[in-house]
Coordinates of C-alpha atoms and ligand atoms in Angstrom, one line a residue:
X1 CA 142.8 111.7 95.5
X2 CA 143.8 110.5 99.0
X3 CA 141.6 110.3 102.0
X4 CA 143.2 113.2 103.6
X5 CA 142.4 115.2 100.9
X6 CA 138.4 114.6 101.2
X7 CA 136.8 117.9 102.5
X8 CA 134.7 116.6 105.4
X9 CA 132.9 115.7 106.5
X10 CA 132.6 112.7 104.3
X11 CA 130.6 109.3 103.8
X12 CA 133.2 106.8 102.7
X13 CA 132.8 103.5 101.2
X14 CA 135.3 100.8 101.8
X15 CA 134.9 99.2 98.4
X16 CA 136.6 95.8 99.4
X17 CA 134.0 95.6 102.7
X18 CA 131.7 96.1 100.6
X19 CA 131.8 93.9 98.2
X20 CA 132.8 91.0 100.4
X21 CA 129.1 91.8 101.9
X22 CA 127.5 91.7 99.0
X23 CA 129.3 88.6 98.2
X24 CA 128.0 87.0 101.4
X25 CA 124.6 88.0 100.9
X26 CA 124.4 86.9 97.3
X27 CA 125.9 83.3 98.4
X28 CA 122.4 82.9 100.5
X29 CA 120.1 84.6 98.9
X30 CA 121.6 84.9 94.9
X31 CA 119.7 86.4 92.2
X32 CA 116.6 87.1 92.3
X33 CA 116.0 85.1 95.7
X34 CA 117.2 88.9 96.7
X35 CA 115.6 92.2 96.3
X36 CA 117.9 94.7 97.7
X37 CA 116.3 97.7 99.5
X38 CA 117.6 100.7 98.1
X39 CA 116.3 103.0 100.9
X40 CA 119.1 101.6 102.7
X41 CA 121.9 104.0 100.2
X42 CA 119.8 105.2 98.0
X43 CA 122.5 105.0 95.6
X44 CA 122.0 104.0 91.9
X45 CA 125.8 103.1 91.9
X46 CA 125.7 100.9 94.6
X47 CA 122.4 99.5 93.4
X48 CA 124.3 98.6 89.8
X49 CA 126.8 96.4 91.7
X50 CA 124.2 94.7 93.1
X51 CA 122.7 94.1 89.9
X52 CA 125.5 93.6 88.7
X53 CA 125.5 90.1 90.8
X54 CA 121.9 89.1 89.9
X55 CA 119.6 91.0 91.9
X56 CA 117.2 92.6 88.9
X57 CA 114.6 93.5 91.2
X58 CA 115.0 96.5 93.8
X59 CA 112.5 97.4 96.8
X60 CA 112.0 101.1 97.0
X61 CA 110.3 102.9 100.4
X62 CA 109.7 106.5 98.2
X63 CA 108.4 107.2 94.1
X64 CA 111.7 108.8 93.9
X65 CA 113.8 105.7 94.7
X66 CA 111.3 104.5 92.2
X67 CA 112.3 107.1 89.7
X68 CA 116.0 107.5 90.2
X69 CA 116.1 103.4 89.7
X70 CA 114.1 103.3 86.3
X71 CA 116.6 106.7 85.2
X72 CA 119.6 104.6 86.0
X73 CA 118.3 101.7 83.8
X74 CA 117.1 99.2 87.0
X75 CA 113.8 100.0 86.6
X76 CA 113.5 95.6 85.5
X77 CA 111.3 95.2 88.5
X78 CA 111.1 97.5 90.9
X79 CA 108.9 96.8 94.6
X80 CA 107.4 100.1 95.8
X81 CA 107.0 98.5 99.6
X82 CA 105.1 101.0 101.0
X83 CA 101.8 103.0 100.3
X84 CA 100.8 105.4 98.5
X85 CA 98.1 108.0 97.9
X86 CA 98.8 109.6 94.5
X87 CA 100.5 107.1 92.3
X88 CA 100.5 109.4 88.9
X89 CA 104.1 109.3 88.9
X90 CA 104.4 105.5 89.1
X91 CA 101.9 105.1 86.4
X92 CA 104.2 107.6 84.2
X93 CA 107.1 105.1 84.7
X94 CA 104.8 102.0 83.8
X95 CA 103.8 104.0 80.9
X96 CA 107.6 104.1 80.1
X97 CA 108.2 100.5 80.2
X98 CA 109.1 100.7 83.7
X99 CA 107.8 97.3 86.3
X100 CA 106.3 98.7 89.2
X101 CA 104.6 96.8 91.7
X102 CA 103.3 98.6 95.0
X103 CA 102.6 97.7 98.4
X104 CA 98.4 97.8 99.1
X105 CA 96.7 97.6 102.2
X106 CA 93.4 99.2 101.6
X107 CA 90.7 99.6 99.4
X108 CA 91.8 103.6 99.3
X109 CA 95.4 102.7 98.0
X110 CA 94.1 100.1 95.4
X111 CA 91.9 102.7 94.0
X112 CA 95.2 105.0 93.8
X113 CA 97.0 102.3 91.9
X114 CA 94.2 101.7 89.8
X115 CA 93.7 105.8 89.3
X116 CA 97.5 106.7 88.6
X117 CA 98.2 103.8 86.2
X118 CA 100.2 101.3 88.2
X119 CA 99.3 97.7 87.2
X120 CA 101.1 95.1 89.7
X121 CA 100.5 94.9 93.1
X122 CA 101.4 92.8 96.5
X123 CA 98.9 92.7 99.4
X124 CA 100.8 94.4 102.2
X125 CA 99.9 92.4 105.1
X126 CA 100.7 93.5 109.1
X127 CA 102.9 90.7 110.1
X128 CA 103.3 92.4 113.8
X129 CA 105.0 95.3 113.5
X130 CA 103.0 98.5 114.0
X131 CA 103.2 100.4 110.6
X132 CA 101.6 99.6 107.3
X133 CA 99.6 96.6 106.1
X134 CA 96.3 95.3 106.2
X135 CA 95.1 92.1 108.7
X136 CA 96.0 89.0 107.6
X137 CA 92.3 87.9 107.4
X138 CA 91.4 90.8 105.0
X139 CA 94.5 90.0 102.3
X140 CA 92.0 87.4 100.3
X141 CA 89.3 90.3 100.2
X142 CA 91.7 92.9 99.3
X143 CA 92.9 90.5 96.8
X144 CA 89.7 90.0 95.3
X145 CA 88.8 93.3 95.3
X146 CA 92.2 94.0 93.2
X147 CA 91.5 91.4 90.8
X148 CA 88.3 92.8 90.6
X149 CA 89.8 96.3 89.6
X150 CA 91.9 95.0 87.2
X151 CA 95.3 94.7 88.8
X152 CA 97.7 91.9 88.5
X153 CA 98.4 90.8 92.5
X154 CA 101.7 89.1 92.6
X155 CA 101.6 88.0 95.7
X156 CA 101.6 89.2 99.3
X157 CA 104.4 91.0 101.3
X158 CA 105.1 91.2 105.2
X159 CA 107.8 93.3 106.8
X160 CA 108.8 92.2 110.7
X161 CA 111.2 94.9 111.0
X162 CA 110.1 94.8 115.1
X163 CA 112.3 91.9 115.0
X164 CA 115.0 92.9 113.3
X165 CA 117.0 93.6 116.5
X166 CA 116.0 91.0 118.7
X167 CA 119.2 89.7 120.5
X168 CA 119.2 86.2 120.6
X169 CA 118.6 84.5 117.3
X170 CA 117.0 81.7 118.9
X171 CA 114.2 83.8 119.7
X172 CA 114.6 85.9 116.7
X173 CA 114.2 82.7 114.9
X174 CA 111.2 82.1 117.0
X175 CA 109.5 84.9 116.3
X176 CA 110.0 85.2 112.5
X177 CA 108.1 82.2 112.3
X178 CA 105.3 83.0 114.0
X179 CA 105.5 86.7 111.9
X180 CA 105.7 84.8 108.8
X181 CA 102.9 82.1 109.6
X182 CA 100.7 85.0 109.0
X183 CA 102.4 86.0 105.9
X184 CA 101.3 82.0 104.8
X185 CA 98.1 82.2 106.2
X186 CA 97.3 85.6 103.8
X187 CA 99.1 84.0 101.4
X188 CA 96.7 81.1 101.0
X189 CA 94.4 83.4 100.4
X190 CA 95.6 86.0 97.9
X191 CA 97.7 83.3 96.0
X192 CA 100.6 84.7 93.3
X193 CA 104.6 84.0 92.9
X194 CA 105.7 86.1 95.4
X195 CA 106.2 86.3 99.5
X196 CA 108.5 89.2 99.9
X197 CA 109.9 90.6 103.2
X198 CA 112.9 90.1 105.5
X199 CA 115.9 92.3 106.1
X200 CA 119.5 92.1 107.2
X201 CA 118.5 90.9 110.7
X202 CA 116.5 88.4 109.6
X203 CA 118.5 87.0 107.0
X204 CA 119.4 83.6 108.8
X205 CA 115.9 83.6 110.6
X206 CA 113.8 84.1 107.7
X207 CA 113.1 80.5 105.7
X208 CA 109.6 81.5 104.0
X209 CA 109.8 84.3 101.8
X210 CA 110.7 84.0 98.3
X211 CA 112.6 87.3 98.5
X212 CA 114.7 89.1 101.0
X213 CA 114.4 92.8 101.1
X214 CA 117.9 93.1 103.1
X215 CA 119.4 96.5 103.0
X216 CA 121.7 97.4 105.1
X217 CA 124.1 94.6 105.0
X218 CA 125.8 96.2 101.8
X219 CA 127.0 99.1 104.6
X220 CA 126.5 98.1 107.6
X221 CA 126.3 99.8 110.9
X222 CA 126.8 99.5 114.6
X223 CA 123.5 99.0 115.7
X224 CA 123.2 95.3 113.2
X225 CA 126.9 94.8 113.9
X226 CA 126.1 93.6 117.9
X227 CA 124.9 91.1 116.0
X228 CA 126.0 87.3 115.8
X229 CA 124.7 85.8 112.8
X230 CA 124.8 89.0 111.1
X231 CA 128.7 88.6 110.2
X232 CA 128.1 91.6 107.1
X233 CA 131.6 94.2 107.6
X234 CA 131.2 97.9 108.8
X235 CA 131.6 99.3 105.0
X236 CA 130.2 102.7 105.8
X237 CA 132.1 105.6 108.1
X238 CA 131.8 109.0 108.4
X239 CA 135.0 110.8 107.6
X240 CA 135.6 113.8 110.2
X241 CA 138.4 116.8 110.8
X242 CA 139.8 117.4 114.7
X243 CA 139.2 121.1 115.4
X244 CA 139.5 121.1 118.2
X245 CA 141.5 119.7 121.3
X246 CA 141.2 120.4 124.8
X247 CA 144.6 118.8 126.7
X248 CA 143.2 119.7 130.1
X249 CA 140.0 118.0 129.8
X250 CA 141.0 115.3 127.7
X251 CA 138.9 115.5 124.8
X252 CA 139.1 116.0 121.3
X253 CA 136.0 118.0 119.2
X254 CA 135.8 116.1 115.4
X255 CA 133.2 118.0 112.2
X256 CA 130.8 115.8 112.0
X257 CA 127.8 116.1 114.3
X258 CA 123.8 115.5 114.2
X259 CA 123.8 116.5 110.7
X260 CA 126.1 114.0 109.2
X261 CA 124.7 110.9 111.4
X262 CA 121.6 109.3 112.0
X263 CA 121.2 109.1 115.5
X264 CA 117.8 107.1 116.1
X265 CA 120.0 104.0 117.2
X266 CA 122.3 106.5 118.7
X267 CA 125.5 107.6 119.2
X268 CA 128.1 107.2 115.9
X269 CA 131.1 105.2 117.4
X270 CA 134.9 105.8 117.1
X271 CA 137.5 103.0 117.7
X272 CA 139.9 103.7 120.8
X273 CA 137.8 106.0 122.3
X274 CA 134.4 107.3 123.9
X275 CA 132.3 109.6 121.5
X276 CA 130.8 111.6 124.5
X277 CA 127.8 113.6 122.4
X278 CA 126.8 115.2 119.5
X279 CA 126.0 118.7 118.5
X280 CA 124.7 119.8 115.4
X281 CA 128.1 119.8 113.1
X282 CA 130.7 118.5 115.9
X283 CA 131.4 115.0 117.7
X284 CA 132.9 115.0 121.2
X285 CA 134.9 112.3 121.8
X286 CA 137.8 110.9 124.3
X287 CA 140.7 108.2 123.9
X288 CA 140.3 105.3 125.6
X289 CA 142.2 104.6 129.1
X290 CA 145.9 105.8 128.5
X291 CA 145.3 106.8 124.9
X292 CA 147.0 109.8 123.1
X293 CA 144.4 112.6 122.2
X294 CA 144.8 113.3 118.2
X295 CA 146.7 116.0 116.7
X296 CA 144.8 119.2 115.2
X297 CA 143.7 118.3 111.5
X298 CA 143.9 114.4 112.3
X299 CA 141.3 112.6 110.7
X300 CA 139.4 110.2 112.5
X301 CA 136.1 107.6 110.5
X302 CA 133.0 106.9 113.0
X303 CA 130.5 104.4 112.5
X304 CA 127.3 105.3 112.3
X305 CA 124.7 103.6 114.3
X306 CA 121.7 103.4 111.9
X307 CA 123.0 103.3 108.2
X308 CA 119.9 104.4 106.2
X309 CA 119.0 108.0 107.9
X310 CA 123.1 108.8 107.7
X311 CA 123.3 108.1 104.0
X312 CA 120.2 110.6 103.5
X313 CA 122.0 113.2 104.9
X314 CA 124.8 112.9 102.5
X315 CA 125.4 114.4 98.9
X316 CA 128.0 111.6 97.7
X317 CA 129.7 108.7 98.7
X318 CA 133.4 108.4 98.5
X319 CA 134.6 105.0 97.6
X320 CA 137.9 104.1 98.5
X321 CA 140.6 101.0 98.8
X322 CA 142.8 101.6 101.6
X323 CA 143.3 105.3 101.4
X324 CA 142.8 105.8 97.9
X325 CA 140.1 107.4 96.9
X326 CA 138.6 105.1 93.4
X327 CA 134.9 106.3 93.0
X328 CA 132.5 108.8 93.7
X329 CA 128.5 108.2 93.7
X330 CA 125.9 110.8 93.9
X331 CA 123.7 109.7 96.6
X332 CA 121.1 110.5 93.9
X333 CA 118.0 108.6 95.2
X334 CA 117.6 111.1 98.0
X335 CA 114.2 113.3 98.6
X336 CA 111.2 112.8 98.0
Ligands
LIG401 C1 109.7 97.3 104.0 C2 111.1 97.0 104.4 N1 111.7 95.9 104.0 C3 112.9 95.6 104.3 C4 113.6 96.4 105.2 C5 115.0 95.8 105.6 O1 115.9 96.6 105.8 P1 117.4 96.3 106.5 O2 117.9 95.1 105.7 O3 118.1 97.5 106.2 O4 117.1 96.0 107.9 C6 113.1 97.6 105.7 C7 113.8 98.4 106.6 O5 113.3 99.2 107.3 C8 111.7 97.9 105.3 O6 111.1 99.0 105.7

């Protein structure tokens, strides 16, 4: 099949882009030293060529990421980073010869890992960011208090995703540290292997943790690709139909709108041209200065702005090599 032929619209895959990011990734952080987060394309093929270059452990944000990882065969290690309040389903996969490990930041979550059968833990500490994840100075406690319950506590686990997109990576830098001081300072007191967090934009910035949980630098997207030091190619665009053009106003209307892209980091954007909004299933968009409008039935591939919400909108991803069409993957990790 030919990208033409693609019904849209369509998330596409350029498998060389791809593969030259995870290439780059694994060159800094090979093996295990990397614990891809699948929440990013919650794809168990994608995820297999990333085992396929050493990365045996996986961080999951959901229990089905958990589950659609152990069903594909990478259920070696997988990281639930996030909590959870009914962990019967996890304990069903451990009872299956599946590693899980979840994220704990209370007393009320370690009694749900310790009710629903799960086994491993990291203390999930609050390394800035406003989400999950306990004080730094009640990780030893909580800890303890595992131990105490019987759990295995691997080690401790910090996310500073409110740092992810700071501009300069000077201060970026600075500020990782600072994040991450607190992820020693709990660590010191929980003790284990393991100091997990990290992502794409902190990939450079990052020089504590024992394991990244970059995402999106397999795919990509506009919002990371502003980006100096994150030098990962745009693998991921949205395939859309023209059906519409207005001559007179100068714009052309594409079949891809809210639905197909996750807007949070805004606007999907369109080489040679301005994408002026989007409605629910169409994109508005005019050429650059001087530029022709399209044809009716021209195809046209936006980037999307925030990668992870515009792959959980999708049913598959298309994978192709110039304009070949070479794969197809269910993005099967979707749902909850
Ligand atoms: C817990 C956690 N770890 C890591 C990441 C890193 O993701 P990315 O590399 O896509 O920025 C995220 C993204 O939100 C996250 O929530």
């Amino acid at each position: 099949m030919r990208l033409s032929e693609l019904p849209t619209p369509a998330l596409v895959v350029d498998r060389g882009a791809l593969e030259r990011n995870l290439a780059a990734m694994a060159a800094v952080w090979p093996g295990r030293r990397l614990r891809p987060h699948v929440k990013a394309h919650k794809t168990s093929g994608l995820a297999r060529l990333q085992a396929g270059l050493g990365h045996l452990g996986f961080t999951c944000a959901t229990i089905r990421e958990v589950e659609v990882m152990a069903e594909a065969g990478l259920g070696e290690d997988l990281l639930l980073a996030n909590e959870v309040l009914d962990m019967r389903r996890l304990g069903a996969l451990v009872d299956s010869g599946t590693r899980v490990t979840v994220a704990v930041d209370s007393d009320a979550v370690l009694r749900a890992a310790v009710d629903g059968g799960v086994r491993e833990v990291l203390i999930d500490v609050n390394v800035g960011l406003p989400r999950c994840g306990c004080a730094p100075e009640d990780a030893g406690r909580l800890a303890d208090a595992a131990r105490a319950a019987g759990l295995e506590v691997r080690g401790v686990m910090g996310y500073e995703g409110h740092l992810m997109l700071v501009a300069d990576p000077v201060e970026r830098a600075r500020r990782t540290a600072k994040a991450m001081g607190l992820l020693q300072q709990a660590h010191a007191d929980v003790g284990g292997d393991i100091l997990s967090g990290g992502g794409t934009g902190t990939w450079r910035t990052n020089t504590v943790v024992t394991e990244l949980q970059a995402g999106s630098y397999a795919l990509m997207d506009t919002a990371y690709a502003g980006q100096d030091d994150v030098p990962f190619e745009q693998a991921l665009t949205v395939l859309a139909a023209v059906i519409s053009v207005n001559a007179g106003q100068g714009y052309a209307v594409a079949d891809a709108g809210l639905k197909a892209f996750g807007m949070d980091h805004g606007n999907p954007t369109l080489r040679d041209a301005a994408v002026w909004y989007c409605s629910d299933e169409h994109t508005i968009f005019a050429p650059e200065e001087g530029g022709p409008l399209p044809a009716l039935g021209d195809r046209v591939r936006f980037e999307p702005a925030h990668v992870d919400p515009t792959c959980a909108l999708h049913e598959r991803m298309w994978v192709v090599e110039g304009d070949e069409v070479v794969d197809c993957w269910p993005v099967d990790m979707r749902g909850w």
